[in-house]
Every structure is written in C-alpha cells, then in structure tokens.
Coordinates of C-alpha atoms and ligand atoms in Angstrom, one line a residue:
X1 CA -11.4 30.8 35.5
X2 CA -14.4 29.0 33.5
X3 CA -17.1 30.9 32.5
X4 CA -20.7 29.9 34.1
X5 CA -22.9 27.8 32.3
X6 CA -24.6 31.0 31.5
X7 CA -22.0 32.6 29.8
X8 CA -20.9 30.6 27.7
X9 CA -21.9 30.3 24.2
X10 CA -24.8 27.2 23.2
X11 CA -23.6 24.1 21.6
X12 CA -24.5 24.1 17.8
X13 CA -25.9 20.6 18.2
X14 CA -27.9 20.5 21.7
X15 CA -27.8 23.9 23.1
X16 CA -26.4 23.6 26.2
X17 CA -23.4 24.9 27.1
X18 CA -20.3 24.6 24.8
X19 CA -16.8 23.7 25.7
X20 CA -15.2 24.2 22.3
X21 CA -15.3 26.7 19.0
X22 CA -14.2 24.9 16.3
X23 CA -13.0 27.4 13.7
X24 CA -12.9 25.6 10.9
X25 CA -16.5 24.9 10.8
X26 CA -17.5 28.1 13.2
X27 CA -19.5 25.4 15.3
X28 CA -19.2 25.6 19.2
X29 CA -19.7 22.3 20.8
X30 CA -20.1 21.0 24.6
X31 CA -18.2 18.3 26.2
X32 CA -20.5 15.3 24.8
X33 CA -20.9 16.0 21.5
X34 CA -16.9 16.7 21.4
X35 CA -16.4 13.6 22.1
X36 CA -18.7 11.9 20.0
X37 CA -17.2 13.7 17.1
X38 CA -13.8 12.6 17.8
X39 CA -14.8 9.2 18.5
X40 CA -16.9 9.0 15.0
X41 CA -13.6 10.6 13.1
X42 CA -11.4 7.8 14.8
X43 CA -13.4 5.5 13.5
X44 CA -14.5 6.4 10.4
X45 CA -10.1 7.0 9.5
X46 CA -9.7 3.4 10.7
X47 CA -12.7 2.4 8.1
X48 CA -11.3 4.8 5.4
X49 CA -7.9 3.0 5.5
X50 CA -9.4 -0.6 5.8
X51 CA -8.0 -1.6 8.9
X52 CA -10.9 -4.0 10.3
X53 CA -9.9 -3.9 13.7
X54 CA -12.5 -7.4 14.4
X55 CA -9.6 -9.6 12.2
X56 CA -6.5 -8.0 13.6
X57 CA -4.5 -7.8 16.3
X58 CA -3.1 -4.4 16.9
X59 CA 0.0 -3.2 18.7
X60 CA -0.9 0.4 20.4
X61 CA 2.0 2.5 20.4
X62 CA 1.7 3.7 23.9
X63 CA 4.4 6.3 25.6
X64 CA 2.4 7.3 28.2
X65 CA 1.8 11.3 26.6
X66 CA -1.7 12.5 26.0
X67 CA -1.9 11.2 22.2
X68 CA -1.4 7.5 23.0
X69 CA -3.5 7.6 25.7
X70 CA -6.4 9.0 24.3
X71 CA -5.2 6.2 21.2
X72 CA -5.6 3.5 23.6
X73 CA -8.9 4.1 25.6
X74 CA -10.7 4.9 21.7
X75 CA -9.4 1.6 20.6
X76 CA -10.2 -0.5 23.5
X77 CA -13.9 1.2 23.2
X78 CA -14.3 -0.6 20.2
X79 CA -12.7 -3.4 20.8
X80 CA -15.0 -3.5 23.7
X81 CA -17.9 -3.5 21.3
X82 CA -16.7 -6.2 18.6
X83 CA -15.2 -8.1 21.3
X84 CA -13.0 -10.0 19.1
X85 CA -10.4 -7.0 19.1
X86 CA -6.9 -8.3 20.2
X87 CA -5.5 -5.3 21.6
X88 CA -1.7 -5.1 23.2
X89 CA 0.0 -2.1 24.1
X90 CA 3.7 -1.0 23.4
X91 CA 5.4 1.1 25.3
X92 CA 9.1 2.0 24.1
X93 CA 11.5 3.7 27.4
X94 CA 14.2 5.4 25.0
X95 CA 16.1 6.3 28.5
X96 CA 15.7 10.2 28.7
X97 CA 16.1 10.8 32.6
X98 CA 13.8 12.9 34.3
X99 CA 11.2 12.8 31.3
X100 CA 10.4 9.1 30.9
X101 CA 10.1 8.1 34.5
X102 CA 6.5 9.7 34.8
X103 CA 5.5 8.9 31.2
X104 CA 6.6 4.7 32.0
X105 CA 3.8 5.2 34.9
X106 CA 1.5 6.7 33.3
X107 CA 1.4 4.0 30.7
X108 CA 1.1 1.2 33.5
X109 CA -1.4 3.3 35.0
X110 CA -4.0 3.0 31.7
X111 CA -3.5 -0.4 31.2
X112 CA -3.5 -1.7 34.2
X113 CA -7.1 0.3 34.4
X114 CA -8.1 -0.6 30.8
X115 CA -7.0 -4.2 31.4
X116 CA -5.2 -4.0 28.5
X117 CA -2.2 -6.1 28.1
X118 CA 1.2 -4.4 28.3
X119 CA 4.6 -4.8 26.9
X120 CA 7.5 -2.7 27.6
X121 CA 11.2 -1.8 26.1
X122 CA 14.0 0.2 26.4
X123 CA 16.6 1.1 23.6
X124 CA 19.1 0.0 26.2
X125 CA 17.6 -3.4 26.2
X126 CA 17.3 -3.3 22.3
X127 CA 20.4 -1.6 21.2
X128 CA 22.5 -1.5 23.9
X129 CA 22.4 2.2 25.3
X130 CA 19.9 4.7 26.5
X131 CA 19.3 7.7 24.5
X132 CA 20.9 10.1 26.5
X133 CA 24.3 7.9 26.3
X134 CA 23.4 7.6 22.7
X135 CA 23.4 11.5 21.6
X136 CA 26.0 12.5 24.4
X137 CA 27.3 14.9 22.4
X138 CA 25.3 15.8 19.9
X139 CA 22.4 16.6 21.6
X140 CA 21.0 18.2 18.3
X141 CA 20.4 14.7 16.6
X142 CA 18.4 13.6 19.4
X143 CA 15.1 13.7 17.8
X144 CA 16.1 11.7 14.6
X145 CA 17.9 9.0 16.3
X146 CA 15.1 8.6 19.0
X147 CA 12.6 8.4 15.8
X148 CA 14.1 6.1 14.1
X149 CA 15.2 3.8 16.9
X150 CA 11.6 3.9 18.5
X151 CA 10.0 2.6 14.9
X152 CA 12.2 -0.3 14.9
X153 CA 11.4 -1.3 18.9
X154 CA 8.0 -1.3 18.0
X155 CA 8.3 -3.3 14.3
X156 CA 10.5 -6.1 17.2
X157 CA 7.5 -6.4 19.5
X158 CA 4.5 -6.4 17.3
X159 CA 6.4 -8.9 15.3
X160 CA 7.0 -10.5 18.4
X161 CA 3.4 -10.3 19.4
X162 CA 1.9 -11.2 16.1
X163 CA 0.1 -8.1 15.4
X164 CA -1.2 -7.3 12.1
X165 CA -1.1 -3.9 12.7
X166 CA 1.0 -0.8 14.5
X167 CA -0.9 1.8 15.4
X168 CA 0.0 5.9 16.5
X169 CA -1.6 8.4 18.0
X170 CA 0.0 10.6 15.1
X171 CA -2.6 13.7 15.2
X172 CA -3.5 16.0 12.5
X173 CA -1.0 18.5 14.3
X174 CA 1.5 16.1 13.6
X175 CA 1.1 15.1 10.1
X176 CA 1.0 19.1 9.0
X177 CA 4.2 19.8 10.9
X178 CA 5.7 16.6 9.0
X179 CA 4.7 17.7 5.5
X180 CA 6.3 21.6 6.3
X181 CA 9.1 19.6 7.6
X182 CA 9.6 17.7 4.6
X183 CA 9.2 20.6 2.4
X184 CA 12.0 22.7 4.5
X185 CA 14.5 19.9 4.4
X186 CA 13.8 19.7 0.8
X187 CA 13.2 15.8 1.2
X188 CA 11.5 15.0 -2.1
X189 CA 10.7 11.4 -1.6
X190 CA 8.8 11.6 1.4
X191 CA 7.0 14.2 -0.2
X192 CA 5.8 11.9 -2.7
X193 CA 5.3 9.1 -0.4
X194 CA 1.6 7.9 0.1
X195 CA 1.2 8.3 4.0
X196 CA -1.7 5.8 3.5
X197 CA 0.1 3.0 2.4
X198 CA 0.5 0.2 4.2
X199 CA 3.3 -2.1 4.1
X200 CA 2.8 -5.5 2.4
X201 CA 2.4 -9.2 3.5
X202 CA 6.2 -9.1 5.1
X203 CA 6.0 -6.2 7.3
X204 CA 3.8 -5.1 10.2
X205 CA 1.4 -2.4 8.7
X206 CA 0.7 1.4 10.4
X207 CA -2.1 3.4 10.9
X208 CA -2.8 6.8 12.7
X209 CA -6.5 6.6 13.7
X210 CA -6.3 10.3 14.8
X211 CA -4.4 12.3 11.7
X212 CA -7.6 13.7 11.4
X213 CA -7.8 15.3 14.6
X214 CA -6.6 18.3 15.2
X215 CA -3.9 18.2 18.8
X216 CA -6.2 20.4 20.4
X217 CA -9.4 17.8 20.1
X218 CA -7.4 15.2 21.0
X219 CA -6.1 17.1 24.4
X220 CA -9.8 18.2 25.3
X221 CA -11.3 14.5 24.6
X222 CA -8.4 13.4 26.8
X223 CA -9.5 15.9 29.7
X224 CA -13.1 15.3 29.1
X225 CA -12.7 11.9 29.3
X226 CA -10.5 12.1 32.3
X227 CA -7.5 10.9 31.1
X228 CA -4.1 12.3 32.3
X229 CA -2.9 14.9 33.9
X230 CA -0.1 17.1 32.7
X231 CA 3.3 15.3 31.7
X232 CA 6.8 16.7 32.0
X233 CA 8.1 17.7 28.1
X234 CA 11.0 15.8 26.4
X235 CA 14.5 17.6 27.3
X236 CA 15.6 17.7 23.9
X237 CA 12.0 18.9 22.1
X238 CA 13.0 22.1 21.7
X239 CA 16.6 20.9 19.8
X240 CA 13.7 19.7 16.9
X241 CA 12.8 21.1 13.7
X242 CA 9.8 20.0 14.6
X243 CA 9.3 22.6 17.3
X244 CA 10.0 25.7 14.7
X245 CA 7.6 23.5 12.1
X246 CA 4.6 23.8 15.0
X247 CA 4.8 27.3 15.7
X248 CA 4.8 28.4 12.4
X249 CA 1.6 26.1 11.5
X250 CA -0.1 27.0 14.9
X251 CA 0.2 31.0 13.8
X252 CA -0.8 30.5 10.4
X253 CA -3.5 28.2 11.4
X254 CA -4.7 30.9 13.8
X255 CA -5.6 33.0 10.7
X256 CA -6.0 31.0 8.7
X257 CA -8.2 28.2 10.0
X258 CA -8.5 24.9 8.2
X259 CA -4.9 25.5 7.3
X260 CA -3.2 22.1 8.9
X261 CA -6.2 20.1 7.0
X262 CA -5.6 21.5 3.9
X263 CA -1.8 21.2 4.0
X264 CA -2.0 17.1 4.8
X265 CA -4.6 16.8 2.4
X266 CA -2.3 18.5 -0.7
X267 CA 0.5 16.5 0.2
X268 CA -1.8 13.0 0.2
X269 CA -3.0 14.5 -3.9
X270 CA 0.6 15.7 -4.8
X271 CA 1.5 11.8 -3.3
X272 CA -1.7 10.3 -5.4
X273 CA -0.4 12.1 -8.8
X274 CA 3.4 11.6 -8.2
X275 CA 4.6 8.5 -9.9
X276 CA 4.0 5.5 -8.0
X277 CA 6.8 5.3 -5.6
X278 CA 9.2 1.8 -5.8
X279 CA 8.2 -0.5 -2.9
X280 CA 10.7 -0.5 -0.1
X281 CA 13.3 -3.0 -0.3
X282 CA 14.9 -5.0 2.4
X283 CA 17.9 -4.2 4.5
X284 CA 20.8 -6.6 4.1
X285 CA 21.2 -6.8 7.8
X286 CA 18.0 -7.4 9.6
X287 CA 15.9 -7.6 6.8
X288 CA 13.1 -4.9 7.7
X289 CA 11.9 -2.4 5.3
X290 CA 14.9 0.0 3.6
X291 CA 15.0 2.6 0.9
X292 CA 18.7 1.6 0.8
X293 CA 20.9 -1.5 1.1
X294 CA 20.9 -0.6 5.1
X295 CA 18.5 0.9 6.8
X296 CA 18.7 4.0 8.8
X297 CA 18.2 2.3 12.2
X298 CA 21.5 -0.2 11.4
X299 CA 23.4 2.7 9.9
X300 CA 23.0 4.3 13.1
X301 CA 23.4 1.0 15.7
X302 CA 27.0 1.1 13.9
X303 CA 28.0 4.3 14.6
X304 CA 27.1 3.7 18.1
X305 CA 29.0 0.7 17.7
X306 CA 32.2 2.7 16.7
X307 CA 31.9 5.3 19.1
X308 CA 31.1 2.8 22.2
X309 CA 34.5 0.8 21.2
X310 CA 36.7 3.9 21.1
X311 CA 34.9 5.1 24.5
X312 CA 37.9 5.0 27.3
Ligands
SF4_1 FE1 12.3 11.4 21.3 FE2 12.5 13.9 20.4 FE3 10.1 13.0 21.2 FE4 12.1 13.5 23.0 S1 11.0 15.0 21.7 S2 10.8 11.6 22.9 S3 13.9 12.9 21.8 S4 11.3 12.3 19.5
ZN2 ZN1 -24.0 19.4 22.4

C-alpha cells in the first residue's frame, strides 16, 4: 500500500513528497522532478552522441514494452518542440503467440494517441516464417535469432522510410547486462567495440537515448506519465543468457550501487584505448553491414531455408 504523503521521505529538490531514492546519488525525488531528470538525461545522451534530432528523421523502434514506449512519447516531446522532427515508428511482430498479440496493440494504441505515424512487420512477412516456426526445436536459440532478425527488419523499414537514424529504448539495465554478457561468452570483439559509433554514410545509424537510465527510471517515468499498463513477458525470456546476466547485476547492484554505471562506462574506456576496430564490411548477399563475407541474419535465413525444404 503507498505510504501517505506524510510519511514519506521529502524530495531533495522541492520537498514535497518523494516517489523515488536514488541510491547512487542518496537523493529521494517526487514524481516531477523524476521526470524532469530522465527527460534532461534523454536529451542531453541524444546531444552527447550528436544526433540533432531537428535534421533527421528517426525510425523509433517501437514493440509495444515499457522501454519503447517511454522512447517514443520522450522523442515526440521534442519533436513537438522543434517541430521539424520527422518521427515514424517501427514496430517488428516476430510471431511469438500469446506474447505479441497485446504488445502489437499497445503499440497502435500510443501512436494512434501520439499521432505518430506507424509502420508495422512481421519476420513472417520478411523472412518467410514466424519465430515460433523458426526455433521449433531449439527453443534455446530463440533469443539470438529473434535479435538478429529484429535488427535487420528495422535496417529494411528505416531504409524504406528514409530515416537518418534508428533509435532503441536500450536502457542502462540493458547495456550492463550486455557488457557481462560479452565478458561470459568470452566475445572479445564486441568487447572492444565502441557502442557509440555510428555507422557511416551507407548504413542507417543507431542511438539509445536512454542507456543512461537506469530500467527502473524508465518503468516509474512510464507509470508517472501514464503510460502502459503491465505487459505479458516473452515465452522464451527465461531460455536467455540475458536473464542469468540481470540477476546477477540487479544483486550486485543492490550492494553495490552505481555498479551498472560503472560497468558500461569501463567497457566504453577499455573500447576508447583498444585499437581502433576495422569498419564493418559488407555482406556479399544483401549488402548491409558484416564482420564476415555473410552476415549473421543471411547465415541464419539459410538454415531456415534448409530446414523448411526438408520439412515433410
Ligand atoms: Fe525476442 Fe528473446 Fe525478447 Fe522474446 S525475450 S522478444 S525471443 S529477444
Ligand atoms: Zn521535487
């Protein structure tokens, strides 16, 4: 139950009654200035990385979950206020039953009440098959296949949409549990990647305009700006390294506040004094960015390929 007003401990800003410690800075906050916090960081990450949202057009990533959503509305409350903002969001049905059905609504839903213009795709529509037929199977490569596929659907549309830019709602959350993940599958070049660099002149760029934001900002910015309402989870989130990566973080981030922060930002230094990686080259086959002669969303269309034809 919610404490009274009374009870509960004075914003370190305005005084009246917080919603919100923040550990890592030992500052309690209420609803308002919560917001205008993770409204400033937004921002000031989309300045940081040079995107000047008043010359582009962006593509917003939009799957309906609390993280896009809360992507979408701080977007299209700048745009609102430099007018010139081209915004256009993409949502991506991967065809996971009984998980995407409310998420595809929900995405109509804030669009259609942001105004916001809306495109939608399905792998089946892209590559031939839903996800679920995809990973019949092998359930446990659900994750990576769904990842990689996704990326590509949304390089098609933006492309097809002339954006200049894709963005994420990628939060801080996320980016810690990628580096830990990186460091557990012992994948040395992403662990020298720069995760700020954007592609070049041929490719769309990316940016995450809330990896500074820790998951749990983003959920109560979402709520205190009325947002959503609780989603149904991904069947196959739990078959995810991802999963094991975020409950180690969350408990050593629990002691050890300002953990998550400190992790992204020793990856992005280890990244800066790491040897200029060698620009991606170009698939053979569809010609979008690969560290190989194929990339890894044509290496796995064919396998789908193969297994389709031998299918009974
Ligand atoms: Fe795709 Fe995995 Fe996310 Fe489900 S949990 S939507 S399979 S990446
Ligand atoms: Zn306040």
């Amino acid at each position: 139950m919610p404490l009274p007003d009374r009870d509960r401990a004075a914003c370190s800003r305005c005084g009246t009654a917080a919603v919100y410690l923040q550990r890592v800075t030992g500052r309690h906050l209420c609803a308002g200035h919560l917001a205008e916090e993770v409204e400033a960081r937004a921002r000031k990450t989309l300045a940081d990385d040079g995107i000047s949202l008043a010359e582009r057009s962006v593509a917003v990533a939009l799957s309906g979950g609390k993280d896009s959503t809360v992507l979408l509305s701080l977007l299209h409350g700048i745009a609102r206020e430099t007018r010139d903002l081209d915004l256009v969001a993409v949502t991506v049905d991967e065809g996971i039953a009984g998980y995407r059905e409310e998420t595809l609504r929900a995405a109509a839903a804030i669009t259609a009440r942001l105004g916001i213009a809306h495109r939608t795709t399905s792998f089946e529509e892209l590559f031939g098959e839903p996800l679920d037929r995809l990973v019949e199977g092998e359930e446990s490569r659900a994750c990576s296949l769904c990842g990689i596929l996704r990326r590509k659907a949304l390089m098609v549309i933006a492309r097809e949409e002339g954006a200049a830019c894709i963005a994420t709602g990628h939060n801080l959350d996320d980016e810690a549990q990628s580096v830990l993940m990186n460091w557990l599958r012992g994948d040395r070049d992403r662990l020298l990647r720069d995760p700020l660099h954007h592609a070049g002149r041929e490719f769309v760029a990316r940016c995450k305009p809330l990896r500074e934001i820790p998951e749990k900002e983003v959920a109560l910015y979402g709520m205190i700006r009325g947002l959503f309402s609780p989603m149904p989870e991904c069947p196959y989130r739990h078959t995810a390294l991802r999963g094991e990566a975020r409950a180690m973080l969350n408990a050593v981030e629990q002691r050890y506040p300002g953990t998550l922060e400190r992790m992204v930002e020793g990856q992005r230094r280890l990244a800066r004094v790491a040897r200029e990686p060698a620009p991606p080259g170009q698939c053979e086959r569809c010609g979008d960015p690969a560290s190989g002669r194929i990339c890894q969303a044509c290496r796995v269309l064919e396998g789908v390929a193969f297994r389709t034809a031998r299918r009974p």
